[in-house]
mmCIF file of C-alpha atoms and ligand atoms in Angstrom:
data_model
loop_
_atom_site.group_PDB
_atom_site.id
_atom_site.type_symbol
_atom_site.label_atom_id
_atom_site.label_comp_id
_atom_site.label_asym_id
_atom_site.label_seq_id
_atom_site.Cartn_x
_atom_site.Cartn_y
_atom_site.Cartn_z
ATOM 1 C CA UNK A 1 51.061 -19.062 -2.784
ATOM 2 C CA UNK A 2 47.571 -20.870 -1.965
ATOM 3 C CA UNK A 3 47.026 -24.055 -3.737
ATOM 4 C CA UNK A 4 43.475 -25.316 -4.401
ATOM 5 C CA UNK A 5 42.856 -29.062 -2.235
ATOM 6 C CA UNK A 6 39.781 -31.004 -3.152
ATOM 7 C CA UNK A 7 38.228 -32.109 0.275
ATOM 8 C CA UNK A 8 35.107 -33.821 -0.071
ATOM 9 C CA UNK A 9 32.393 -35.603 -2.189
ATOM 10 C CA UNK A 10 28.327 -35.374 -2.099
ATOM 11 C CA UNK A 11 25.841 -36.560 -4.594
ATOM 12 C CA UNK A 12 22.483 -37.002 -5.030
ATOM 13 C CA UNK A 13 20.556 -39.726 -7.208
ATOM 14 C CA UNK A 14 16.559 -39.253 -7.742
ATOM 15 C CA UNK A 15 14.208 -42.091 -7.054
ATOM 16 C CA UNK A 16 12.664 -42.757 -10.100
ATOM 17 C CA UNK A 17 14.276 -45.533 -12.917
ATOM 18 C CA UNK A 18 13.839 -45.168 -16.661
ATOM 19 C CA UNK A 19 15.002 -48.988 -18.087
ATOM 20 C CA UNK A 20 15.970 -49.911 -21.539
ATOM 21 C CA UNK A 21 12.891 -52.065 -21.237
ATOM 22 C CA UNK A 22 10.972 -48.910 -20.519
ATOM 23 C CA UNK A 23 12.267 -47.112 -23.756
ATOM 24 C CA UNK A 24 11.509 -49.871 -25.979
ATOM 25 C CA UNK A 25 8.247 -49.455 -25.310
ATOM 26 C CA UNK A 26 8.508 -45.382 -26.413
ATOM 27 C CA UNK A 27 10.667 -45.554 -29.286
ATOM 28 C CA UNK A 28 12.088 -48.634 -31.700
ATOM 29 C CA UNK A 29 14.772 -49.332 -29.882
ATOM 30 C CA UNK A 30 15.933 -52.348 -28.111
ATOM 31 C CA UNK A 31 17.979 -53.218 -24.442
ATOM 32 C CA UNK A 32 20.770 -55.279 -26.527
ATOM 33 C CA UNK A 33 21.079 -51.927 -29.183
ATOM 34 C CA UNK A 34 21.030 -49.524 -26.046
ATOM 35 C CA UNK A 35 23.421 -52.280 -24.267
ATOM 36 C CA UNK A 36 26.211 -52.961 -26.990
ATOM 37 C CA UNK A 37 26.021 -49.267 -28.233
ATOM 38 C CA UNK A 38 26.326 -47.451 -25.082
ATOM 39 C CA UNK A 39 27.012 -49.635 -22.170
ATOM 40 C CA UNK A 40 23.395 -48.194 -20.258
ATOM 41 C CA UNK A 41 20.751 -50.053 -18.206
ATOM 42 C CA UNK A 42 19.233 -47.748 -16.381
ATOM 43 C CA UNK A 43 18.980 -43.974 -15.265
ATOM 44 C CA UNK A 44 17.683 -41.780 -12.849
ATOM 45 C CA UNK A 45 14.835 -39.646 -13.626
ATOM 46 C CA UNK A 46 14.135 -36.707 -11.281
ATOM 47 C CA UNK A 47 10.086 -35.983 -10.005
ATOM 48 C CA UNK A 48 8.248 -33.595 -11.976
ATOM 49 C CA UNK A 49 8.056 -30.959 -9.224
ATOM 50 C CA UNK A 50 12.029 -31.959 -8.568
ATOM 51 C CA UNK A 51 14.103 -28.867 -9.932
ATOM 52 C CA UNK A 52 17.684 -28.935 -10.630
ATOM 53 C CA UNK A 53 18.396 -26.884 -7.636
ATOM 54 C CA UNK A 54 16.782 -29.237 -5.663
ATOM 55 C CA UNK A 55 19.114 -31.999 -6.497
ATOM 56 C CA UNK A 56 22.030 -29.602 -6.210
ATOM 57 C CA UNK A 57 21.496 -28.626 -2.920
ATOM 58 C CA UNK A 58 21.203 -31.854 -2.027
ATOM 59 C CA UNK A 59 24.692 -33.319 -2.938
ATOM 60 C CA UNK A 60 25.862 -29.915 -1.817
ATOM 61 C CA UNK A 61 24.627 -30.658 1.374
ATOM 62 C CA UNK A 62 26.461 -33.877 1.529
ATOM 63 C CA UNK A 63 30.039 -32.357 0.404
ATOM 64 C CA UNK A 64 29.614 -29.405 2.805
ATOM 65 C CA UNK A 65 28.665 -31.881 5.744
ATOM 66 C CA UNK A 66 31.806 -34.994 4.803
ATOM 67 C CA UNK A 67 34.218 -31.308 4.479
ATOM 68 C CA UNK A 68 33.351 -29.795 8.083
ATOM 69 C CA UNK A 69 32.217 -26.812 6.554
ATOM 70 C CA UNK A 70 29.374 -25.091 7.660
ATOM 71 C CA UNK A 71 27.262 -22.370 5.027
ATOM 72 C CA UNK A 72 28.971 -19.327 5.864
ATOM 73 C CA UNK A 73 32.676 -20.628 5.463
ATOM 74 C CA UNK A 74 31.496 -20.683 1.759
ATOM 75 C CA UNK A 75 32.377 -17.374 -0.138
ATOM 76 C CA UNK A 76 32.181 -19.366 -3.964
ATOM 77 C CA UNK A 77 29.372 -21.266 -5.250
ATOM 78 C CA UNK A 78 29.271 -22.524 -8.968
ATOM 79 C CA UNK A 79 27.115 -24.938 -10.398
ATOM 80 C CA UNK A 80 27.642 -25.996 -14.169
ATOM 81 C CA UNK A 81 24.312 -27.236 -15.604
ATOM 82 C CA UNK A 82 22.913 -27.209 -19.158
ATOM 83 C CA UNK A 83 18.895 -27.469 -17.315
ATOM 84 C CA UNK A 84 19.155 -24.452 -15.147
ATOM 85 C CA UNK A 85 15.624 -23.998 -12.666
ATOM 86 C CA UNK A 86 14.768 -21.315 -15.073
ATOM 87 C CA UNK A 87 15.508 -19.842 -18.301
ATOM 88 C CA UNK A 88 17.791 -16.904 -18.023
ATOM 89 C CA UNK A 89 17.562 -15.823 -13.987
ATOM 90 C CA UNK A 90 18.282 -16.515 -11.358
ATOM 91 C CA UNK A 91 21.095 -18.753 -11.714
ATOM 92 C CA UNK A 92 20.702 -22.230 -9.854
ATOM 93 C CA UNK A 93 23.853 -21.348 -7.960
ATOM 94 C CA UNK A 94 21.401 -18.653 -6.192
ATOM 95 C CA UNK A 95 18.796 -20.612 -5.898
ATOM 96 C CA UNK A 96 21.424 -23.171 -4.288
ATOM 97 C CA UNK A 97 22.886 -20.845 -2.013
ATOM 98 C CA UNK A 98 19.406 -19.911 -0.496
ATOM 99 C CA UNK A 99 18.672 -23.168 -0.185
ATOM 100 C CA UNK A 100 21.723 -23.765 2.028
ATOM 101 C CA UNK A 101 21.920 -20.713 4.011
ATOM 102 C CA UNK A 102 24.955 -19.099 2.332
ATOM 103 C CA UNK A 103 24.739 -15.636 2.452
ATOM 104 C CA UNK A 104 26.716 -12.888 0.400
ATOM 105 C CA UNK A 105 28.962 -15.392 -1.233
ATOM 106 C CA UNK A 106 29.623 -14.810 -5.221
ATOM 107 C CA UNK A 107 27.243 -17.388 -7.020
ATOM 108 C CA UNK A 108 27.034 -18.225 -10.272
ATOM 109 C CA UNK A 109 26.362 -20.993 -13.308
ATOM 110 C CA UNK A 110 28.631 -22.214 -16.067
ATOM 111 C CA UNK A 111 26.804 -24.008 -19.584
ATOM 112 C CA UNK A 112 29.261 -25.875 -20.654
ATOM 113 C CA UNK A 113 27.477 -29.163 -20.990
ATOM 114 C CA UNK A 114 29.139 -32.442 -20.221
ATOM 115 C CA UNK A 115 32.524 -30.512 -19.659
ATOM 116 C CA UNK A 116 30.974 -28.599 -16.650
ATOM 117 C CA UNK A 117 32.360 -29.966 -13.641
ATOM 118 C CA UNK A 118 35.905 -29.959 -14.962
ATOM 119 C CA UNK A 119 34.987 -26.380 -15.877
ATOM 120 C CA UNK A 120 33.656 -25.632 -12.824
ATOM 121 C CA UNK A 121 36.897 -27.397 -10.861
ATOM 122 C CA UNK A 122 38.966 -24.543 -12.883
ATOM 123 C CA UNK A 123 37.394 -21.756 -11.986
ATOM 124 C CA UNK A 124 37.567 -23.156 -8.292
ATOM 125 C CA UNK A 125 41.460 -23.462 -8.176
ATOM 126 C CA UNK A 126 41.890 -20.206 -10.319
ATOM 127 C CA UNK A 127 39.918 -18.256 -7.542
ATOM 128 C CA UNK A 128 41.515 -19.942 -4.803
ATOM 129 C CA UNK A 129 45.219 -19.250 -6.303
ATOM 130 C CA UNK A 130 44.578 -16.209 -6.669
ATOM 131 C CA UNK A 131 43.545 -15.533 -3.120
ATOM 132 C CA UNK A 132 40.293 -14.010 -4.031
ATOM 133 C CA UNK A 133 38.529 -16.618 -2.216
ATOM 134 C CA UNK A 134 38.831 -19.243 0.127
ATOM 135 C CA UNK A 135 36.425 -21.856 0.565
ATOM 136 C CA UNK A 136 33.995 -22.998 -3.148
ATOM 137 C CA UNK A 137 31.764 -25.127 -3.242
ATOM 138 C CA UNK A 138 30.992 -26.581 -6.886
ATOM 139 C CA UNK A 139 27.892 -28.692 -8.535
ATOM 140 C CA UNK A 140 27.219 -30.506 -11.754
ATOM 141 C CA UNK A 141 23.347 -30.892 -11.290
ATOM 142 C CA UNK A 142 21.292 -31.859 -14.214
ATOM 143 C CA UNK A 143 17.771 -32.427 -14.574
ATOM 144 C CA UNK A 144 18.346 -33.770 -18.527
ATOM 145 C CA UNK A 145 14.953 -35.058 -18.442
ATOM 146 C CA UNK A 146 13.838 -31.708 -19.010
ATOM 147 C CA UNK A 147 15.125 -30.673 -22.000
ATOM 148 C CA UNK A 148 15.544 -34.678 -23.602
ATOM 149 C CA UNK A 149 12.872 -35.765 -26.757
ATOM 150 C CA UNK A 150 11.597 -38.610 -25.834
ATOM 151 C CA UNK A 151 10.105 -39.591 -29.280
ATOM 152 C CA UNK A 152 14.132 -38.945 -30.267
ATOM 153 C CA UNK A 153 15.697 -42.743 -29.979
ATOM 154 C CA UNK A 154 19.106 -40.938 -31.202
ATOM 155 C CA UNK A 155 19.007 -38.907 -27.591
ATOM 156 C CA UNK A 156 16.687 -40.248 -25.470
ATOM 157 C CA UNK A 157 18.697 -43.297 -24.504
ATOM 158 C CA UNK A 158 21.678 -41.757 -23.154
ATOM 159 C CA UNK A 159 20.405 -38.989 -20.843
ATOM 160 C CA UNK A 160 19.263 -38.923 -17.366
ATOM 161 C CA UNK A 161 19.061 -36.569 -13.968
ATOM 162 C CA UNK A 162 21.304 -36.671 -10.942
ATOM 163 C CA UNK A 163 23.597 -33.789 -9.250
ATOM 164 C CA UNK A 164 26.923 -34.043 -7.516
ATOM 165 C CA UNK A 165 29.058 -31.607 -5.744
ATOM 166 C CA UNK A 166 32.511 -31.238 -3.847
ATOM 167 C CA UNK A 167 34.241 -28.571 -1.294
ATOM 168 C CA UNK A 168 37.668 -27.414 -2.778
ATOM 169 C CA UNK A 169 39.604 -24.923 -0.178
ATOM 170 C CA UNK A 170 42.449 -23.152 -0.107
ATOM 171 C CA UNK A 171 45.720 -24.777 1.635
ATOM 172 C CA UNK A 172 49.634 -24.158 1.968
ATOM 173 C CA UNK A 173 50.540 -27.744 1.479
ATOM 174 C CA UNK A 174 51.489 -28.226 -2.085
ATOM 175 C CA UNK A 175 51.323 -32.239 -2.226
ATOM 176 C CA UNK A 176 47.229 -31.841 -1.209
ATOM 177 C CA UNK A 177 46.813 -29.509 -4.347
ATOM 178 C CA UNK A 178 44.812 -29.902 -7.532
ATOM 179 C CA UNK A 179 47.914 -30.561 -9.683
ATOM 180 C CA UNK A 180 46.342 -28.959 -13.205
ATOM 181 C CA UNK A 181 43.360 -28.746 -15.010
ATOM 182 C CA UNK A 182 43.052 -28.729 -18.707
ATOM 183 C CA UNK A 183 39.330 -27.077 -20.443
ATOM 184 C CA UNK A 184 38.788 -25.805 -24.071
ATOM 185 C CA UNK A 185 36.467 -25.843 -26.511
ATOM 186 C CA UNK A 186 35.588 -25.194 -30.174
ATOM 187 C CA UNK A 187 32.542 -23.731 -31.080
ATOM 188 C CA UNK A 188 33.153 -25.022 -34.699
ATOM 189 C CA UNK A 189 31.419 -28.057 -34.046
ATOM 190 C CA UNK A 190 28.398 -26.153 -31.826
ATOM 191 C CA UNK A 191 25.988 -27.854 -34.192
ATOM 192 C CA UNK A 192 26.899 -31.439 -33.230
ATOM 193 C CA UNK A 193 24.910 -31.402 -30.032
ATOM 194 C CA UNK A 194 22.767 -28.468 -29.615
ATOM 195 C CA UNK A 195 19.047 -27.118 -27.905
ATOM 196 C CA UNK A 196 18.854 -25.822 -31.480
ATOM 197 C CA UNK A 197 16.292 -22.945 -30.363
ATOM 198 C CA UNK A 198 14.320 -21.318 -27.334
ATOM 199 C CA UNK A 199 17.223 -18.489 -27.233
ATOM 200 C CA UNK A 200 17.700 -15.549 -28.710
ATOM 201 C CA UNK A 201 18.844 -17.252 -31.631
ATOM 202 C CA UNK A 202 15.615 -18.860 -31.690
ATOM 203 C CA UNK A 203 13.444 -17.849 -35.033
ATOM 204 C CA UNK A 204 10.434 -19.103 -33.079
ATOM 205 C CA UNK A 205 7.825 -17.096 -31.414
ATOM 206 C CA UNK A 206 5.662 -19.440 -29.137
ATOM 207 C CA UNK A 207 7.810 -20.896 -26.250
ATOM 208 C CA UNK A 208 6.061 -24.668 -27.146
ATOM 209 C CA UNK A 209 8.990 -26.475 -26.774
ATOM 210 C CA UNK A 210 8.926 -28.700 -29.428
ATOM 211 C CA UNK A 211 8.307 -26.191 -31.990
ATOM 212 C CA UNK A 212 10.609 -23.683 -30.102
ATOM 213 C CA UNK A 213 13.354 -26.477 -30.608
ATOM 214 C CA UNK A 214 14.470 -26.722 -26.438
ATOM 215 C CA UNK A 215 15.005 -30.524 -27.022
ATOM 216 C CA UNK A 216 18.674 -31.508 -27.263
ATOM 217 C CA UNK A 217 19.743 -32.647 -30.909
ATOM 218 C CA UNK A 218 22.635 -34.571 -31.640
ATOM 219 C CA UNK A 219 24.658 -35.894 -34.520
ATOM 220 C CA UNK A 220 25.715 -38.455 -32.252
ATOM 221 C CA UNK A 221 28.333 -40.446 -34.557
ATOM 222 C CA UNK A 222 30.104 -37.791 -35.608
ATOM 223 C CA UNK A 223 30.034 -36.411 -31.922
ATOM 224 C CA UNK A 224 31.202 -40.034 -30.763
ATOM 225 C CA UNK A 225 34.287 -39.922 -32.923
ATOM 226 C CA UNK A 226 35.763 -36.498 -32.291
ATOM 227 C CA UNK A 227 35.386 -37.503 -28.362
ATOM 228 C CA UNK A 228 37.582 -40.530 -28.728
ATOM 229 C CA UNK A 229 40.018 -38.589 -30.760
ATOM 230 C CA UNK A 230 39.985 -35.401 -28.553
ATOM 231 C CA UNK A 231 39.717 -36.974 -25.083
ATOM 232 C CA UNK A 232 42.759 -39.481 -25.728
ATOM 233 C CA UNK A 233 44.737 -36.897 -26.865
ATOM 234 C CA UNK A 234 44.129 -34.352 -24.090
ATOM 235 C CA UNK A 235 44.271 -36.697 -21.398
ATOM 236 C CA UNK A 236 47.843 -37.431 -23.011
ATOM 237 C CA UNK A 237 48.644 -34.192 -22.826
ATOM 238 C CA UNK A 238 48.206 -33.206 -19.061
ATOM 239 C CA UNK A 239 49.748 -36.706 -17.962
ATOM 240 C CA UNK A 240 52.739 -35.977 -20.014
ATOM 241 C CA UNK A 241 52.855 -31.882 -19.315
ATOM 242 C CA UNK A 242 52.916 -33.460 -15.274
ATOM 243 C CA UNK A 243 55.575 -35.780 -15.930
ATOM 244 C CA UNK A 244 52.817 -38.701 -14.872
ATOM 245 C CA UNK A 245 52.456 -42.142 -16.120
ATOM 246 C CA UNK A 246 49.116 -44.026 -16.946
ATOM 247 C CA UNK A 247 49.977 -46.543 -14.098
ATOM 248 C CA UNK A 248 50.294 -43.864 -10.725
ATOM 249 C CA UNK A 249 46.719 -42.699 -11.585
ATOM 250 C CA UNK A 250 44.699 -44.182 -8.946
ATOM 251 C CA UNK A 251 41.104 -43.713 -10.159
ATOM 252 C CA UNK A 252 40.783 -42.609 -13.779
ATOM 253 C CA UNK A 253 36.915 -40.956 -13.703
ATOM 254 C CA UNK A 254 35.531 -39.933 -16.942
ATOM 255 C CA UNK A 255 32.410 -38.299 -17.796
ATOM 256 C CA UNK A 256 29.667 -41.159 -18.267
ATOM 257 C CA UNK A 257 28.325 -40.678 -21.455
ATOM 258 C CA UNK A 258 28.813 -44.295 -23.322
ATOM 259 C CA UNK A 259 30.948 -47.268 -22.313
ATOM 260 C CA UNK A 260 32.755 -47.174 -25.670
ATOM 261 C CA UNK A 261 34.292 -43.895 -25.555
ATOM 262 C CA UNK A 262 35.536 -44.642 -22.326
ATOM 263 C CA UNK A 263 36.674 -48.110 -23.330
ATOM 264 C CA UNK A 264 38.525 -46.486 -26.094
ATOM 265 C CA UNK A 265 40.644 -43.668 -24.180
ATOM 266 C CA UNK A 266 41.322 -46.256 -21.195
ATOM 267 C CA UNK A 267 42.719 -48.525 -24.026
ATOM 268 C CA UNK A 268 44.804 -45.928 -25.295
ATOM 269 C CA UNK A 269 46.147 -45.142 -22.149
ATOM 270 C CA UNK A 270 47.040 -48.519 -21.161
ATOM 271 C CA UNK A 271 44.674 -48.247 -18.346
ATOM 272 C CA UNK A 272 43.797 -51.078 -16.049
ATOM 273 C CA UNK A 273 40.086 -51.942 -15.877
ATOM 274 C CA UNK A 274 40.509 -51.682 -11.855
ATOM 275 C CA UNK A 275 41.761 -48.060 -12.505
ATOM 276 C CA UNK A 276 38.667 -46.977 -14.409
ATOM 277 C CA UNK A 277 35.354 -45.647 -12.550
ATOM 278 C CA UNK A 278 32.061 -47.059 -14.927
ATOM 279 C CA UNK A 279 28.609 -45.671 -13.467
ATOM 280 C CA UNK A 280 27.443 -45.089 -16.819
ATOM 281 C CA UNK A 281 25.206 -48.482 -16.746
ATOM 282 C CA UNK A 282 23.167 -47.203 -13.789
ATOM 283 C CA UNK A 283 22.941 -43.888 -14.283
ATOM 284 C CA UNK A 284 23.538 -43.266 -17.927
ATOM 285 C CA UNK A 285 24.589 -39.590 -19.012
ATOM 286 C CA UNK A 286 24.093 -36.844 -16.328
ATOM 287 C CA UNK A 287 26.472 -34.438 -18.423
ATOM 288 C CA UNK A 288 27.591 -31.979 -15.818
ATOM 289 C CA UNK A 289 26.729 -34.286 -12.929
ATOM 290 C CA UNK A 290 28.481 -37.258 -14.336
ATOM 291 C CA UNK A 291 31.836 -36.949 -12.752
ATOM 292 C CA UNK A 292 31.073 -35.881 -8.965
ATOM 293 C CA UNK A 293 28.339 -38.620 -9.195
ATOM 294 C CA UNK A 294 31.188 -41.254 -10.334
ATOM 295 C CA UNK A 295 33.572 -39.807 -7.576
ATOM 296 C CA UNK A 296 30.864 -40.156 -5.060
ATOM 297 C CA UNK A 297 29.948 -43.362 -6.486
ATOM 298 C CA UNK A 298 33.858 -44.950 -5.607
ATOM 299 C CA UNK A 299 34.040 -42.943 -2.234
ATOM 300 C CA UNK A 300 30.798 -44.690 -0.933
ATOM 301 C CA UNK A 301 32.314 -47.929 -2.078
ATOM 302 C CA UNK A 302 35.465 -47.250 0.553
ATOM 303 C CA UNK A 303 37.850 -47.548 -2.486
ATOM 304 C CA UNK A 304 38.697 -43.242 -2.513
ATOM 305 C CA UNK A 305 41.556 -42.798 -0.074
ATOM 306 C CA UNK A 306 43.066 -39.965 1.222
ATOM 307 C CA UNK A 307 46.391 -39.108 -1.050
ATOM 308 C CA UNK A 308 45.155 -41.255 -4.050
ATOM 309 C CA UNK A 309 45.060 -39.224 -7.455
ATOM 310 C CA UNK A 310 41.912 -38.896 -10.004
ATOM 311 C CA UNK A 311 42.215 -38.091 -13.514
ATOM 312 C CA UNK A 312 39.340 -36.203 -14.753
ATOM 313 C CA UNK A 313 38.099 -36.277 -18.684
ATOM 314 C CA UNK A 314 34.960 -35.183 -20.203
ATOM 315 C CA UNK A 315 33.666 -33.802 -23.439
ATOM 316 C CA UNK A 316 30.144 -32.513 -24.375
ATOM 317 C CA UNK A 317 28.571 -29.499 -26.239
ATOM 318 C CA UNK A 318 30.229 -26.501 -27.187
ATOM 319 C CA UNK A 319 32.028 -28.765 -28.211
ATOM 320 C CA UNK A 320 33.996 -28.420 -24.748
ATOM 321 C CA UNK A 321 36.510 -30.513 -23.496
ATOM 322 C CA UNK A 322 38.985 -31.105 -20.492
ATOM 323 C CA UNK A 323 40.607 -33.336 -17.979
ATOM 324 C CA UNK A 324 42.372 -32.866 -14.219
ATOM 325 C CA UNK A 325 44.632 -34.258 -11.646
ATOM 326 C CA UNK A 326 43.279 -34.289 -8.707
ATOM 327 C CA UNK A 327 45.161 -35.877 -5.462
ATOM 328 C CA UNK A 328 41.787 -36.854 -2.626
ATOM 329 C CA UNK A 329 42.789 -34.591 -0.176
ATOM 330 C CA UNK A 330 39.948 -34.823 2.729
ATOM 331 C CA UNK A 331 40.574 -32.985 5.825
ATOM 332 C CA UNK A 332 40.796 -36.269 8.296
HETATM 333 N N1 COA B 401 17.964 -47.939 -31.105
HETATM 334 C C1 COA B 401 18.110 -48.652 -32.225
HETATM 335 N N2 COA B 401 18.740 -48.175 -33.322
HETATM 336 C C2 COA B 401 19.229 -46.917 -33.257
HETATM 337 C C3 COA B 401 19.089 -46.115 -32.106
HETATM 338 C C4 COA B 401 18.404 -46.671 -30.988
HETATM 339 N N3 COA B 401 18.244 -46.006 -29.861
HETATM 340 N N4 COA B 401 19.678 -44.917 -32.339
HETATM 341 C C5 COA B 401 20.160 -44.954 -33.574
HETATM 342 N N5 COA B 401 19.893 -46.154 -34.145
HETATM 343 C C6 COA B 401 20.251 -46.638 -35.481
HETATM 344 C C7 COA B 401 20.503 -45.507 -36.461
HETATM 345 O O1 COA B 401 19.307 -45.041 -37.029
HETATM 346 C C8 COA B 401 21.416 -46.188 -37.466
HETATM 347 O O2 COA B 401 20.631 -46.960 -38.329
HETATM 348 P P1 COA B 401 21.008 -47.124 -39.877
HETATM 349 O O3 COA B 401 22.351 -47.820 -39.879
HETATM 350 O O4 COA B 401 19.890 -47.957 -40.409
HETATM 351 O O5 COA B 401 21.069 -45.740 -40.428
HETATM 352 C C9 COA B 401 22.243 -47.153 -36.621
HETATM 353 O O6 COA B 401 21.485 -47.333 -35.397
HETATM 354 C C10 COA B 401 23.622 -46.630 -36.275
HETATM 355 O O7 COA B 401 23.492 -45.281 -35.812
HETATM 356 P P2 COA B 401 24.744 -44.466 -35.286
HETATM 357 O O8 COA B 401 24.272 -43.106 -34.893
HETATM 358 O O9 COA B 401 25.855 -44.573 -36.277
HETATM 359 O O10 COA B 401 25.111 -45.326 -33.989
HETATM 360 P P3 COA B 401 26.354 -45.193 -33.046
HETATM 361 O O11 COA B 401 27.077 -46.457 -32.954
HETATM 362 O O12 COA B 401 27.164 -43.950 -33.333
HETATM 363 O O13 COA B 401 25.653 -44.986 -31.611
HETATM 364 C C11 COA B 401 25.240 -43.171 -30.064
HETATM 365 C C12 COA B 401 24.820 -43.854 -31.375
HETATM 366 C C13 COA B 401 24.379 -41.947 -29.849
HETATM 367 C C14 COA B 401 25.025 -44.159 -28.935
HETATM 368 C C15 COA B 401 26.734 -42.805 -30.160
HETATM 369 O O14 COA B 401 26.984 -42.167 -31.387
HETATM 370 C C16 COA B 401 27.212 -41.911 -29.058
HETATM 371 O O15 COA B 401 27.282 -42.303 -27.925
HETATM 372 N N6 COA B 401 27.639 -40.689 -29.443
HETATM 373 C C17 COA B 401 28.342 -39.773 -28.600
HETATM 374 C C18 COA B 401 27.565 -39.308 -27.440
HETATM 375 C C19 COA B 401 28.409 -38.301 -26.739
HETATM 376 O O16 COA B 401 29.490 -38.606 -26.329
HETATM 377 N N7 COA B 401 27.940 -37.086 -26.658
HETATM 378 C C20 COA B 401 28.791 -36.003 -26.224
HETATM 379 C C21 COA B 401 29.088 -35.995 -24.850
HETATM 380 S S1 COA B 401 27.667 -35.867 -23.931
#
């Protein structure tokens, strides 16, 4: 049976910095609220003319390069984004595989907010298992700035633009494998963080985008809570379903989308604070993005060996949740 090895790491981080310093002076906020709330400093903002697929193919390029792979070894390309280039076609994955070169491969994006890349990682190693394909390349790229309100303080703290990618192929040797990957979701809660209209659910005729409703909204309390709850418990679950213990993960990498929640399920865990991977100051929440820009983050640091195991958590809108165990398993 093929297993599914993650191989490499790319990421790309635009130029431009939004401070907390800069938002007080758009909405009444302040640096210590932003700072003791959330944990964030700074993030990235992408250039106007800067497109999601831009940034993708950028950290693509990276992951395809540090793997050996060249464009036409790929034959999977998914990129999970909740600001796709455009509105309903063509995906950014095709936009993405253009941009590289990659010809005839199946292409194609996943919404499932902050939960993309672990959604995205899923559909990698169910492909590859399966046999139907041998060599996918998947992106979180998010260009958040896009579709944030920045007259909401509620929202426009916590988001900003970034992309990340990795190179997962197929292999025979079962102790490079992803081990397992847990998603779900419960569209009960949909309403807790939402682009309310702009769709076809949209009652709106004019595509204005404030009136059309494209801006995220979030009950972000109640949305807070349910993470902690939901992410401790689900990251319990796949350590214990793997027979793993808390103390042989390596590098636990969450989704960056506030210090506390993170705090809170590393606490629960037992969790060293050298275990845990925190970009969120810098770069605040890149939803899809956030995790393959934290992995990238620690393997540009020297500290992501070959052989050393990742757990994998994130939560966002849907609501969708999941988590992973993922052994580094680089080529040389
Ligand atoms: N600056 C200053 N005050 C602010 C503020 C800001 N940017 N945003 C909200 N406030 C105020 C509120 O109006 C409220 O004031 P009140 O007590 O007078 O009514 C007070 O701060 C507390 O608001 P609350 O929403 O309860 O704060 P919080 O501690 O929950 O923090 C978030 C708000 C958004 C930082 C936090 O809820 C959060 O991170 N939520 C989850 C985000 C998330 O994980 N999303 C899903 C995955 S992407």
């Amino acid at each position: 049976m093929p297993y599914a090895a993650f191989r490499s790491i790319g990421a790309y981080v635009p130029s431009g910095v939004l401070t907390n310093h800069d938002l007080e002076k758009m909405v009444d906020t302040s640096d210590e609220w932003i700072t003791k709330r959330t944990g964030i400093k700074t993030r990235r903002i992408a250039a106007k003319d800067e497109k999601t697929s831009d940034m993708g193919t950028k950290a693509a390029e990276v992951a395809l390069k540090r793997a050996g792979l060249k464009a036409d070894d790929i034959d999977l390309l998914v990129c999970a984004t909740i600001s796709p280039d455009y509105f309903c076609m063509p995906s950014t994955a095709s936009v993405i595989a253009s941009n590289l070169g990659i010809k005839g491969a199946m292409a194609f994006d996943i919404s499932a907010a902050c939960t993309g890349f672990i959604y995205v990682l899923s559909i990698a190693k169910a492909f590859i298992e399966s046999g139907m394909k041998k060599n996918a390349l998947i992106i979180g790229a998010e260009k958040l700035s896009a579709i944030t309100d920045y007259t909401d303080r509620g929202t426009c703290i916590l988001f900003g633009d970034g992309a990340g990618a990795a190179v997962i192929t197929s292999t025979e040797n079962k102790d490079e494998a992803i081990i397992d990957v847990h998603t779900a979701s419960d569209g009960d809660y949909a309403d807790l963080l939402m682009t309310p209209n702009g769709g076809s659910g949209s009652v709106h005729d004019d595509l204005d985008k404030e009136k059309a409703g494209c801006y995220m909204k979030m009950k972000g309390n109640e949305t807070f809570k349910i993470a902690v709850k939901t992410l401790t418990q689900d990251v319990r679950d796949i350590l214990e379903a793997n027979n793993i213990h808390s103390d042989e993960i390596d590098h636990f990498v969450p989704h960056q989308a506030n210090y506390r929640i993170i705090k809170a399920v590393g606490d629960a865990l037992k969790l060293k604070d050298e275990q845990v991977v925190l970009t969120v100051s810098k770069y605040g929440n890149t939803s899809g993005a956030s995790i393959p820009m934290a992995i990238n983050e620690i393997y540009e640091e020297g500290k992501l060996k070959k052989g050393e195991l990742m757990l994998l958590d994130a939560f966002g809108g849907g609501l969708t949740w999941g988590s992973a165990l993922v052994p580094f398993a680089p080529f040389s």
